[in-house]
Short mmCIF file of C-alpha atoms in Angstrom, two decimals:
data_model
loop_
_atom_site.label_atom_id
_atom_site.label_comp_id
_atom_site.label_asym_id
_atom_site.label_seq_id
_atom_site.Cartn_x
_atom_site.Cartn_y
_atom_site.Cartn_z
CA ALA L 1 0.00 0.00 0.00
CA ARG L 2 2.86 2.38 0.79
CA TRP L 3 4.34 1.86 -2.69
CA GLN L 4 0.94 2.40 -4.34
CA ALA L 5 0.33 5.57 -2.32
CA LYS L 6 3.72 7.00 -3.27
CA LYS L 7 3.18 6.20 -6.95
CA ALA L 8 -0.24 7.90 -6.80
CA GLY L 9 1.29 11.04 -5.30
CA VAL L 10 -0.18 10.58 -1.83
CA PHE L 11 2.07 12.55 0.49
CA VAL L 12 0.82 11.18 3.79
CA HIS L 13 0.41 7.43 4.16
CA ARG L 14 -0.82 6.31 7.57
CA ILE L 15 -0.95 2.81 8.97
CA VAL L 16 -3.45 2.49 11.81
CA ASP L 17 -3.26 -0.34 14.33
CA ILE L 18 -6.64 -2.03 14.56
CA GLY L 19 -5.43 -4.92 16.67
CA MET L 20 -8.25 -4.31 19.13
CA LEU L 21 -10.56 -6.08 16.67
CA GLU L 22 -8.90 -9.36 17.58
CA ASP L 23 -9.77 -8.79 21.24
CA LEU L 24 -13.35 -7.78 20.44
CA ILE L 25 -14.35 -10.26 17.74
CA GLY L 26 -11.31 -12.47 17.10
CA GLU L 27 -13.15 -15.75 17.53
CA TYR L 28 -15.77 -14.77 14.97
CA SER L 29 -13.61 -14.50 11.83
CA VAL L 30 -10.77 -16.56 10.42
CA LEU L 31 -9.09 -13.29 9.37
CA LEU L 32 -8.55 -12.16 12.97
CA ARG L 33 -5.95 -14.67 14.12
CA SER L 34 -8.60 -16.84 15.69
CA GLY L 35 -6.45 -19.92 15.21
CA LYS L 36 -8.85 -21.06 12.51
CA LYS L 37 -7.46 -21.77 9.07
CA VAL L 38 -8.49 -19.54 6.15
CA PRO L 39 -10.42 -21.95 3.92
CA ALA L 40 -9.87 -22.52 0.24
CA LEU L 41 -12.81 -21.22 -1.80
CA ARG L 42 -13.56 -24.76 -2.97
CA ASP L 43 -14.02 -25.81 0.68
CA ILE L 44 -16.76 -23.26 1.42
CA ASP L 45 -20.18 -24.79 0.84
CA VAL L 46 -22.02 -22.68 -1.75
CA LYS L 47 -25.02 -22.23 0.56
CA ASN L 48 -22.70 -20.72 3.21
CA ARG L 49 -21.06 -18.18 0.93
CA TYR L 50 -23.66 -15.54 1.78
CA GLN L 51 -21.72 -15.08 5.02
CA PRO L 52 -18.26 -16.60 4.50
CA PRO L 53 -15.91 -17.42 7.39
CA THR L 54 -13.71 -14.56 6.16
CA TYR L 55 -16.40 -12.05 7.13
CA VAL L 56 -15.30 -9.59 9.83
CA PRO L 57 -18.29 -7.94 11.53
CA ASN L 58 -18.58 -4.32 10.44
CA ARG L 59 -15.04 -4.28 9.04
CA ASN L 60 -15.69 -1.75 6.31
CA LEU L 61 -17.89 0.35 8.57
CA ILE L 62 -14.97 0.49 11.02
CA PHE L 63 -12.44 1.34 8.29
CA LEU L 64 -14.66 4.01 6.77
CA SER L 65 -15.47 5.49 10.18
CA LEU L 66 -11.74 5.80 10.86
CA ALA L 67 -11.25 7.36 7.42
CA ALA L 68 -14.09 9.83 8.06
CA ALA L 69 -12.62 10.79 11.44
CA TYR L 70 -9.24 11.36 9.80
CA ALA L 71 -10.86 13.33 6.97
CA GLU L 72 -12.73 15.58 9.38
CA ALA L 73 -9.64 16.22 11.51
CA HIS L 74 -7.51 17.03 8.46
CA GLY L 75 -9.93 19.06 6.34
CA ILE L 76 -10.59 16.37 3.74
CA ASP L 77 -14.00 16.16 2.03
CA ASP L 78 -13.73 13.06 -0.16
CA ILE L 79 -13.06 9.42 0.73
CA TYR L 80 -12.67 6.80 -1.99
CA TYR L 81 -13.57 3.23 -1.16
CA GLY L 82 -12.65 0.22 -3.31
CA ALA L 83 -15.81 -1.85 -2.90
CA GLN L 84 -16.76 -3.96 -5.91
CA ALA L 85 -19.82 -5.96 -6.88
CA GLN L 86 -18.50 -9.49 -6.42
CA ASP L 87 -17.93 -8.98 -2.69
CA SER L 88 -21.53 -7.99 -2.09
CA TYR L 89 -22.61 -11.68 -2.04
CA GLY L 90 -21.06 -12.18 1.38
CA TYR L 91 -20.18 -8.73 2.60
CA TRP L 92 -23.15 -6.42 3.11
CA ASP L 93 -20.75 -3.52 3.68
CA CYS L 94 -19.50 -3.69 0.09
CA THR L 95 -22.80 -2.63 -1.45
CA ALA L 96 -23.84 0.69 -2.96
CA ASP L 97 -26.76 0.73 -0.52
CA PHE L 98 -24.32 0.58 2.41
CA VAL L 99 -22.28 3.47 1.00
CA ASN L 100 -25.41 5.55 0.35
CA LYS L 101 -26.66 5.03 3.90
CA LEU L 102 -23.26 5.78 5.38
CA ASN L 103 -23.19 9.00 3.36
CA ASP L 104 -26.60 9.85 4.83
CA VAL L 105 -25.09 9.52 8.30
CA LEU L 106 -22.08 11.65 7.34
CA LYS L 107 -24.43 14.41 6.15
CA LEU L 108 -25.40 14.88 9.81
CA ASN L 109 -21.91 16.21 10.54
CA ARG L 110 -22.23 19.96 11.15
CA LYS L 111 -18.51 20.62 10.91
CA ARG L 112 -17.48 19.06 7.62
CA LYS L 113 -19.42 17.57 4.73
CA ILE L 114 -17.54 14.37 3.98
CA LYS L 115 -18.62 12.05 1.19
CA ILE L 116 -17.61 8.47 0.48
CA TYR L 117 -17.29 7.49 -3.15
CA ALA L 118 -17.33 3.84 -4.24
CA PRO L 119 -16.91 4.12 -8.01
CA PHE L 120 -16.52 0.37 -8.53
CA ALA L 121 -19.35 -0.83 -6.25
CA GLY L 122 -21.34 -2.02 -9.27
CA TRP L 123 -18.35 -3.40 -11.19
CA SER L 124 -17.04 -6.96 -11.40
CA LYS L 125 -13.43 -7.68 -10.49
CA ARG L 126 -12.83 -8.50 -14.15
CA LYS L 127 -14.08 -5.09 -15.31
CA ILE L 128 -11.88 -3.37 -12.72
CA ALA L 129 -8.86 -5.45 -13.78
CA VAL L 130 -9.42 -4.52 -17.44
CA LEU L 131 -9.55 -0.83 -16.50
CA GLY L 132 -6.39 -1.25 -14.42
CA TYR L 133 -4.51 -2.87 -17.29
CA SER L 134 -5.59 -0.03 -19.60
CA LEU L 135 -4.19 2.42 -17.03
CA ARG L 136 -0.97 0.37 -16.74
CA VAL L 137 -1.46 -0.61 -13.13
CA ASP L 138 1.47 -2.71 -11.92
CA TYR L 139 -0.54 -5.62 -10.54
CA SER L 140 2.66 -7.30 -9.33
CA ARG L 141 2.57 -4.65 -6.58
CA THR L 142 -0.99 -5.46 -5.49
CA TRP L 143 -2.16 -8.01 -2.97
CA SER L 144 -5.43 -9.63 -2.01
CA CYS L 145 -4.56 -12.89 -0.25
CA TYR L 146 -6.42 -13.54 3.00
CA ARG L 147 -3.67 -15.72 4.44
CA GLY L 148 -1.15 -12.90 4.96
CA ARG L 149 2.00 -14.80 4.06
CA GLY L 150 4.96 -13.73 1.94
CA GLU L 151 3.29 -14.87 -1.28
CA PRO L 152 -0.35 -15.23 -2.37
CA CYS L 153 -1.67 -18.70 -1.54
CA GLY L 154 -3.70 -18.97 -4.75
CA ILE L 155 -6.54 -20.93 -3.09
CA CYS L 156 -8.27 -18.64 -0.58
CA PRO L 157 -11.47 -16.96 -1.80
CA SER L 158 -9.75 -13.65 -2.49
CA CYS L 159 -6.89 -15.22 -4.49
CA VAL L 160 -9.23 -17.44 -6.54
CA GLU L 161 -11.50 -14.51 -7.44
CA ARG L 162 -8.54 -12.25 -8.26
CA ASN L 163 -6.91 -14.90 -10.46
CA ALA L 164 -10.19 -15.52 -12.29
CA ALA L 165 -10.64 -11.78 -12.88
CA MET L 166 -7.14 -11.42 -14.31
CA SER L 167 -7.07 -14.66 -16.27
CA GLY L 168 -5.78 -14.15 -19.80
CA MET L 169 -4.79 -10.51 -19.34
CA GLU L 170 -1.09 -10.94 -18.64
#
């Protein structure tokens, strides 16, 4: 993320420790060091994909709330959020409806009118990847693996969906 921010001309790149999520809800999600293994996509029963084990309760609401607090404190009006359509099957906080309702809440702020934009919320990962290739995005510098190791695992839900989206575009 630091490399991407620098390339995009972002002058301030902040990393925020959200380790408290593990204490609050760590046993609920395989992504919060619960000791549970991140499953391969093929191992998640199709009927359970509406709420996959990789779901973190209110994750994007938490991230966007932190971003809005930062924006207000630093005089920033616009927040861009990378939600995309494929995640909406299991992550309610990746939908356009979620962003619209969160923007309604942010309109209540009397100090600063902050708006969240999710330009890809209705796009497939494939459509986003095609746009990225046309803009010469260096995808070798991007990451989406849920397992958090030195290399993408290639089998977790995020890796499988990313690989499918980029298939044939190299």
